[in-house]
PDB file of C-alpha atoms in Angstrom:
ATOM      1  CA  MET A   1      54.654  85.804 161.249  1.00 57.00           C
ATOM      2  CA  SER A   2      57.075  83.977 163.438  1.00 89.00           C
ATOM      3  CA  ILE A   3      59.695  86.725 163.886  1.00 93.00           C
ATOM      4  CA  ARG A   4      60.155  87.906 167.421  1.00 95.00           C
ATOM      5  CA  TYR A   5      62.276  90.930 168.581  1.00 96.00           C
ATOM      6  CA  ILE A   6      64.706  89.983 171.471  1.00 97.00           C
ATOM      7  CA  GLU A   7      66.930  92.900 172.391  1.00 98.00           C
ATOM      8  CA  SER A   8      69.335  95.660 171.071  1.00 98.00           C
ATOM      9  CA  CYS A   9      72.812  96.705 171.976  1.00 98.00           C
ATOM     10  CA  ARG A  10      75.655  98.890 170.787  1.00 98.00           C
ATOM     11  CA  LEU A  11      78.200  97.390 168.325  1.00 98.00           C
ATOM     12  CA  PRO A  12      81.431  99.348 167.810  1.00 98.00           C
ATOM     13  CA  THR A  13      83.046  98.593 164.482  1.00 97.00           C
ATOM     14  CA  PRO A  14      85.931  99.846 162.360  1.00 96.00           C
ATOM     15  CA  TRP A  15      83.350 101.983 160.469  1.00 96.00           C
ATOM     16  CA  GLY A  16      81.630 103.419 163.545  1.00 96.00           C
ATOM     17  CA  THR A  17      79.287 102.397 166.255  1.00 98.00           C
ATOM     18  CA  PHE A  18      76.017 100.741 165.135  1.00 98.00           C
ATOM     19  CA  ASP A  19      72.997  99.590 167.186  1.00 98.00           C
ATOM     20  CA  MET A  20      72.465  95.811 166.809  1.00 98.00           C
ATOM     21  CA  HIS A  21      68.863  94.515 166.974  1.00 98.00           C
ATOM     22  CA  GLY A  22      68.312  90.736 167.542  1.00 98.00           C
ATOM     23  CA  PHE A  23      65.292  88.970 166.124  1.00 97.00           C
ATOM     24  CA  GLU A  24      64.335  85.259 166.442  1.00 97.00           C
ATOM     25  CA  ASP A  25      62.421  83.180 163.866  1.00 94.00           C
ATOM     26  CA  THR A  26      60.509  80.872 166.155  1.00 92.00           C
ATOM     27  CA  THR A  27      59.546  78.582 163.376  1.00 89.00           C
ATOM     28  CA  SER A  28      63.040  77.927 161.918  1.00 87.00           C
ATOM     29  CA  GLN A  29      64.913  78.718 165.212  1.00 89.00           C
ATOM     30  CA  LYS A  30      67.197  80.989 163.114  1.00 93.00           C
ATOM     31  CA  GLU A  31      68.541  84.306 164.608  1.00 96.00           C
ATOM     32  CA  HIS A  32      68.696  87.443 162.511  1.00 97.00           C
ATOM     33  CA  VAL A  33      70.173  90.831 163.229  1.00 97.00           C
ATOM     34  CA  VAL A  34      69.772  94.357 161.894  1.00 98.00           C
ATOM     35  CA  LEU A  35      72.489  96.979 162.277  1.00 98.00           C
ATOM     36  CA  THR A  36      71.278 100.508 162.312  1.00 98.00           C
ATOM     37  CA  MET A  37      73.013 103.917 162.639  1.00 98.00           C
ATOM     38  CA  GLY A  38      71.140 107.162 163.334  1.00 97.00           C
ATOM     39  CA  ASP A  39      67.385 107.504 163.684  1.00 96.00           C
ATOM     40  CA  VAL A  40      65.881 105.300 160.928  1.00 97.00           C
ATOM     41  CA  ARG A  41      62.198 105.950 161.953  1.00 95.00           C
ATOM     42  CA  GLY A  42      59.859 108.120 159.943  1.00 89.00           C
ATOM     43  CA  ASP A  43      59.207 109.175 156.417  1.00 90.00           C
ATOM     44  CA  GLU A  44      62.703 110.031 155.251  1.00 94.00           C
ATOM     45  CA  PRO A  45      64.018 107.019 153.065  1.00 96.00           C
ATOM     46  CA  VAL A  46      66.583 104.946 154.819  1.00 97.00           C
ATOM     47  CA  LEU A  47      69.830 103.758 153.114  1.00 97.00           C
ATOM     48  CA  ALA A  48      69.593  99.968 153.563  1.00 97.00           C
ATOM     49  CA  ARG A  49      71.278  96.693 152.602  1.00 96.00           C
ATOM     50  CA  ILE A  50      69.719  93.270 152.765  1.00 96.00           C
ATOM     51  CA  HIS A  51      72.583  90.867 153.397  1.00 95.00           C
ATOM     52  CA  SER A  52      72.396  87.146 153.578  1.00 94.00           C
ATOM     53  CA  GLU A  53      74.761  85.258 155.835  1.00 94.00           C
ATOM     54  CA  CYS A  54      77.995  84.029 154.151  1.00 94.00           C
ATOM     55  CA  LEU A  55      80.253  82.502 156.688  1.00 96.00           C
ATOM     56  CA  THR A  56      82.886  81.769 154.151  1.00 94.00           C
ATOM     57  CA  GLY A  57      82.935  85.295 152.688  1.00 93.00           C
ATOM     58  CA  ASP A  58      81.990  87.377 155.746  1.00 95.00           C
ATOM     59  CA  GLY A  59      84.011  85.507 158.331  1.00 94.00           C
ATOM     60  CA  LEU A  60      86.658  83.404 156.529  1.00 95.00           C
ATOM     61  CA  PHE A  61      87.548  85.962 153.779  1.00 93.00           C
ATOM     62  CA  SER A  62      86.754  83.672 150.892  1.00 92.00           C
ATOM     63  CA  LEU A  63      87.416  85.120 147.408  1.00 92.00           C
ATOM     64  CA  ARG A  64      84.889  82.634 145.773  1.00 88.00           C
ATOM     65  CA  CYS A  65      82.164  85.277 146.240  1.00 86.00           C
ATOM     66  CA  ASP A  66      81.750  89.039 146.730  1.00 87.00           C
ATOM     67  CA  CYS A  67      79.745  88.773 149.961  1.00 89.00           C
ATOM     68  CA  GLY A  68      82.353  89.918 152.507  1.00 92.00           C
ATOM     69  CA  ALA A  69      83.389  92.830 150.304  1.00 91.00           C
ATOM     70  CA  GLN A  70      79.637  93.827 149.893  1.00 92.00           C
ATOM     71  CA  LEU A  71      79.004  93.727 153.695  1.00 95.00           C
ATOM     72  CA  GLN A  72      81.987  95.872 154.474  1.00 95.00           C
ATOM     73  CA  ALA A  73      81.134  98.325 151.724  1.00 94.00           C
ATOM     74  CA  ALA A  74      77.549  98.605 153.097  1.00 96.00           C
ATOM     75  CA  MET A  75      78.822  99.248 156.598  1.00 97.00           C
ATOM     76  CA  TYR A  76      81.148 101.954 155.292  1.00 96.00           C
ATOM     77  CA  LYS A  77      78.372 103.633 153.193  1.00 96.00           C
ATOM     78  CA  VAL A  78      75.930 103.620 156.076  1.00 97.00           C
ATOM     79  CA  ALA A  79      78.610 105.082 158.397  1.00 97.00           C
ATOM     80  CA  GLN A  80      79.532 107.765 155.818  1.00 96.00           C
ATOM     81  CA  ALA A  81      75.780 108.737 155.533  1.00 97.00           C
ATOM     82  CA  GLY A  82      75.326 108.619 159.251  1.00 97.00           C
ATOM     83  CA  ARG A  83      71.945 106.879 158.915  1.00 97.00           C
ATOM     84  CA  GLY A  84      70.969 103.455 157.610  1.00 98.00           C
ATOM     85  CA  ALA A  85      70.157  99.837 158.290  1.00 98.00           C
ATOM     86  CA  ILE A  86      71.845  96.574 157.253  1.00 98.00           C
ATOM     87  CA  PHE A  87      69.566  93.446 157.597  1.00 97.00           C
ATOM     88  CA  TYR A  88      71.811  90.376 158.267  1.00 97.00           C
ATOM     89  CA  LEU A  89      69.614  87.321 157.403  1.00 96.00           C
ATOM     90  CA  ARG A  90      70.722  83.863 158.405  1.00 95.00           C
ATOM     91  CA  GLN A  91      70.129  82.364 154.967  1.00 92.00           C
ATOM     92  CA  GLU A  92      73.473  80.829 154.137  1.00 91.00           C
ATOM     93  CA  GLY A  93      74.193  79.573 150.577  1.00 84.00           C
ATOM     94  CA  ARG A  94      71.100  81.333 149.127  1.00 81.00           C
ATOM     95  CA  GLY A  95      69.075  79.493 151.651  1.00 85.00           C
ATOM     96  CA  ILE A  96      70.461  75.942 151.366  1.00 90.00           C
ATOM     97  CA  GLY A  97      72.611  76.042 154.515  1.00 91.00           C
ATOM     98  CA  LEU A  98      76.340  75.835 155.230  1.00 94.00           C
ATOM     99  CA  LEU A  99      76.903  72.087 154.706  1.00 96.00           C
ATOM    100  CA  ASN A 100      74.947  72.053 151.493  1.00 93.00           C
ATOM    101  CA  LYS A 101      76.890  75.073 150.398  1.00 91.00           C
ATOM    102  CA  ILE A 102      80.128  73.079 150.858  1.00 95.00           C
ATOM    103  CA  ARG A 103      78.610  70.248 148.805  1.00 94.00           C
ATOM    104  CA  ALA A 104      77.734  72.886 146.113  1.00 91.00           C
ATOM    105  CA  TYR A 105      81.256  74.303 146.298  1.00 91.00           C
ATOM    106  CA  HIS A 106      82.659  70.784 145.665  1.00 95.00           C
ATOM    107  CA  LEU A 107      80.478  70.572 142.557  1.00 94.00           C
ATOM    108  CA  GLN A 108      81.744  73.965 141.485  1.00 90.00           C
ATOM    109  CA  ASP A 109      85.349  72.688 141.931  1.00 92.00           C
ATOM    110  CA  CYS A 110      84.462  70.049 139.443  1.00 92.00           C
ATOM    111  CA  GLY A 111      83.106  72.560 136.886  1.00 90.00           C
ATOM    112  CA  ALA A 112      79.534  73.496 137.725  1.00 89.00           C
ATOM    113  CA  ASP A 113      78.417  77.047 138.224  1.00 85.00           C
ATOM    114  CA  THR A 114      76.525  78.162 141.262  1.00 82.00           C
ATOM    115  CA  VAL A 115      73.052  77.553 139.791  1.00 86.00           C
ATOM    116  CA  GLU A 116      74.013  74.187 138.270  1.00 88.00           C
ATOM    117  CA  ALA A 117      75.417  73.108 141.633  1.00 89.00           C
ATOM    118  CA  ASN A 118      72.377  74.084 143.643  1.00 88.00           C
ATOM    119  CA  GLU A 119      70.073  72.361 141.194  1.00 90.00           C
ATOM    120  CA  ALA A 120      72.225  69.246 141.113  1.00 92.00           C
ATOM    121  CA  LEU A 121      71.684  69.002 144.956  1.00 91.00           C
ATOM    122  CA  GLY A 122      67.916  69.310 144.479  1.00 90.00           C
ATOM    123  CA  PHE A 123      67.488  72.911 145.353  1.00 89.00           C
ATOM    124  CA  GLY A 124      66.307  75.994 143.539  1.00 82.00           C
ATOM    125  CA  ALA A 125      68.843  78.561 142.291  1.00 77.00           C
ATOM    126  CA  ASP A 126      67.827  80.905 145.197  1.00 81.00           C
ATOM    127  CA  MET A 127      65.893  79.630 148.168  1.00 82.00           C
ATOM    128  CA  ARG A 128      65.862  82.749 150.290  1.00 85.00           C
ATOM    129  CA  ASP A 129      62.655  84.107 151.947  1.00 89.00           C
ATOM    130  CA  TYR A 130      62.482  87.835 152.258  1.00 91.00           C
ATOM    131  CA  THR A 131      59.009  87.946 153.784  1.00 91.00           C
ATOM    132  CA  ILE A 132      60.729  87.711 157.281  1.00 93.00           C
ATOM    133  CA  LEU A 133      61.865  91.294 156.741  1.00 95.00           C
ATOM    134  CA  LYS A 134      58.475  92.808 157.252  1.00 95.00           C
ATOM    135  CA  PRO A 135      58.221  92.436 161.082  1.00 95.00           C
ATOM    136  CA  MET A 136      61.840  93.620 161.408  1.00 96.00           C
ATOM    137  CA  ILE A 137      61.121  96.802 159.377  1.00 96.00           C
ATOM    138  CA  GLU A 138      57.902  97.424 161.177  1.00 95.00           C
ATOM    139  CA  HIS A 139      59.615  97.093 164.553  1.00 96.00           C
ATOM    140  CA  LEU A 140      62.298  99.626 163.515  1.00 97.00           C
ATOM    141  CA  ALA A 141      59.490 101.954 162.118  1.00 96.00           C
ATOM    142  CA  ILE A 142      61.213 102.257 158.791  1.00 96.00           C
ATOM    143  CA  GLU A 143      58.746 103.541 156.166  1.00 95.00           C
ATOM    144  CA  LYS A 144      60.842 103.874 152.936  1.00 95.00           C
ATOM    145  CA  ILE A 145      64.078 102.379 151.766  1.00 96.00           C
ATOM    146  CA  ARG A 146      66.935 103.276 149.397  1.00 96.00           C
ATOM    147  CA  LEU A 147      68.263  99.806 148.738  1.00 95.00           C
ATOM    148  CA  MET A 148      71.938  99.021 148.072  1.00 95.00           C
ATOM    149  CA  THR A 149      71.596  95.984 145.816  1.00 91.00           C
ATOM    150  CA  ASN A 150      72.305  94.624 142.377  1.00 87.00           C
ATOM    151  CA  ASN A 151      69.480  91.986 142.784  1.00 86.00           C
ATOM    152  CA  PRO A 152      66.121  93.086 141.322  1.00 87.00           C
ATOM    153  CA  ARG A 153      64.522  90.208 143.298  1.00 87.00           C
ATOM    154  CA  LYS A 154      65.232  92.043 146.506  1.00 90.00           C
ATOM    155  CA  VAL A 155      63.566  95.229 145.337  1.00 91.00           C
ATOM    156  CA  LYS A 156      60.477  93.274 144.251  1.00 91.00           C
ATOM    157  CA  ALA A 157      60.404  91.319 147.500  1.00 91.00           C
ATOM    158  CA  LEU A 158      60.260  94.477 149.509  1.00 93.00           C
ATOM    159  CA  GLN A 159      57.648  95.985 147.355  1.00 92.00           C
ATOM    160  CA  ASP A 160      55.591  92.782 147.618  1.00 93.00           C
ATOM    161  CA  ILE A 161      55.516  93.103 151.391  1.00 92.00           C
ATOM    162  CA  GLY A 162      54.461  96.730 151.174  1.00 93.00           C
ATOM    163  CA  ILE A 163      57.826  98.458 151.757  1.00 93.00           C
ATOM    164  CA  PRO A 164      58.463 101.254 149.253  1.00 94.00           C
ATOM    165  CA  VAL A 165      61.776 101.096 147.652  1.00 95.00           C
ATOM    166  CA  VAL A 166      62.323 104.733 146.376  1.00 95.00           C
ATOM    167  CA  GLU A 167      65.750 104.102 144.877  1.00 93.00           C
ATOM    168  CA  ARG A 168      68.000 101.144 143.936  1.00 92.00           C
ATOM    169  CA  LEU A 169      71.676 101.883 144.419  1.00 91.00           C
ATOM    170  CA  ALA A 170      74.291  99.729 142.545  1.00 86.00           C
ATOM    171  CA  HIS A 171      76.496  97.896 145.112  1.00 79.00           C
ATOM    172  CA  GLN A 172      79.279  96.333 143.210  1.00 72.00           C
ATOM    173  CA  THR A 173      82.519  95.446 144.865  1.00 74.00           C
ATOM    174  CA  GLY A 174      84.895  92.562 145.486  1.00 63.00           C
ATOM    175  CA  ARG A 175      85.538  91.316 142.011  1.00 71.00           C
ATOM    176  CA  ASN A 176      88.655  89.181 141.773  1.00 75.00           C
ATOM    177  CA  PRO A 177      89.998  86.232 139.573  1.00 83.00           C
ATOM    178  CA  HIS A 178      88.493  83.623 141.851  1.00 74.00           C
ATOM    179  CA  ASN A 179      84.862  84.871 141.623  1.00 66.00           C
ATOM    180  CA  ALA A 180      84.633  86.010 138.010  1.00 67.00           C
ATOM    181  CA  LYS A 181      82.594  83.036 136.920  1.00 62.00           C
ATOM    182  CA  TYR A 182      80.353  83.356 140.046  1.00 58.00           C
ATOM    183  CA  LEU A 183      79.637  86.987 139.152  1.00 65.00           C
ATOM    184  CA  GLU A 184      78.938  86.171 135.482  1.00 69.00           C
ATOM    185  CA  THR A 185      76.460  83.453 136.727  1.00 66.00           C
ATOM    186  CA  LYS A 186      74.755  86.057 138.900  1.00 57.00           C
ATOM    187  CA  LYS A 187      74.427  88.353 135.947  1.00 58.00           C
ATOM    188  CA  GLY A 188      73.533  85.810 133.229  1.00 59.00           C
ATOM    189  CA  LYS A 189      71.329  83.352 135.131  1.00 49.00           C
ATOM    190  CA  LEU A 190      69.954  85.281 138.155  1.00 55.00           C
ATOM    191  CA  GLY A 191      69.405  88.617 136.565  1.00 57.00           C
ATOM    192  CA  HIS A 192      71.740  90.722 138.762  1.00 60.00           C
ATOM    193  CA  LEU A 193      72.424  94.167 137.396  1.00 58.00           C
ATOM    194  CA  LEU A 194      76.204  94.074 137.210  1.00 55.00           C
ATOM    195  CA  GLU A 195      78.385  96.364 135.133  1.00 67.00           C
ATOM    196  CA  ASP A 196      81.762  95.043 133.858  1.00 60.00           C
ATOM    197  CA  GLY A 197      84.680  96.605 135.719  1.00 56.00           C
ATOM    198  CA  ALA A 198      82.623  98.512 138.236  1.00 51.00           C
ATOM    199  CA  ASP A 199      83.838  98.491 141.861  1.00 55.00           C
ATOM    200  CA  ASP A 200      82.744 100.871 144.587  1.00 52.00           C
ATOM    201  CA  SER A 201      84.739  99.406 147.435  1.00 51.00           C
ATOM    202  CA  PRO A 202      85.543 101.613 150.378  1.00 49.00           C
ATOM    203  CA  GLN A 203      88.624 103.732 149.972  1.00 45.00           C
TER     204      GLN A 203
END
């Protein structure tokens, strides 16, 4: 595996102070981080979120997706619990990269949904690789996870690399008029477990 641990530091945020752990994928040259709070080592299941980078949603406050809202909700929930981990993976646009994501957004502006746009550009609907999580989880000595996700593929991906997921916690937030079609595509074509009208955004 090409994942190499680099260093850790403190990261104060509006939700509390996390520890930020940096990892480098020496094959792809991508840099990933894990935010932890509390002691995540050992047998007690860790509240966790696997979050793929979304510059537009996380950093530019886009309403085309629910990514930024999901990241903030995860940080809030971990802080409320006092113990947890957020894996921030540099897999923009479900793995197609930022510029191809912009191309896909253009196709969506013309009427395509997210899956149709990715496929029109020659990509799969979801190109993300979750096997890179294994060395990160092992480095942090996390043994079991309670996963905040609506995506069954993430649960299976962790189980496939030998990480027990003892509970899946619905993580639904950020619905708005701009992302209604996006969320319906997630549910209808990608199998995400979404309930109509549900929203557990931080209060």
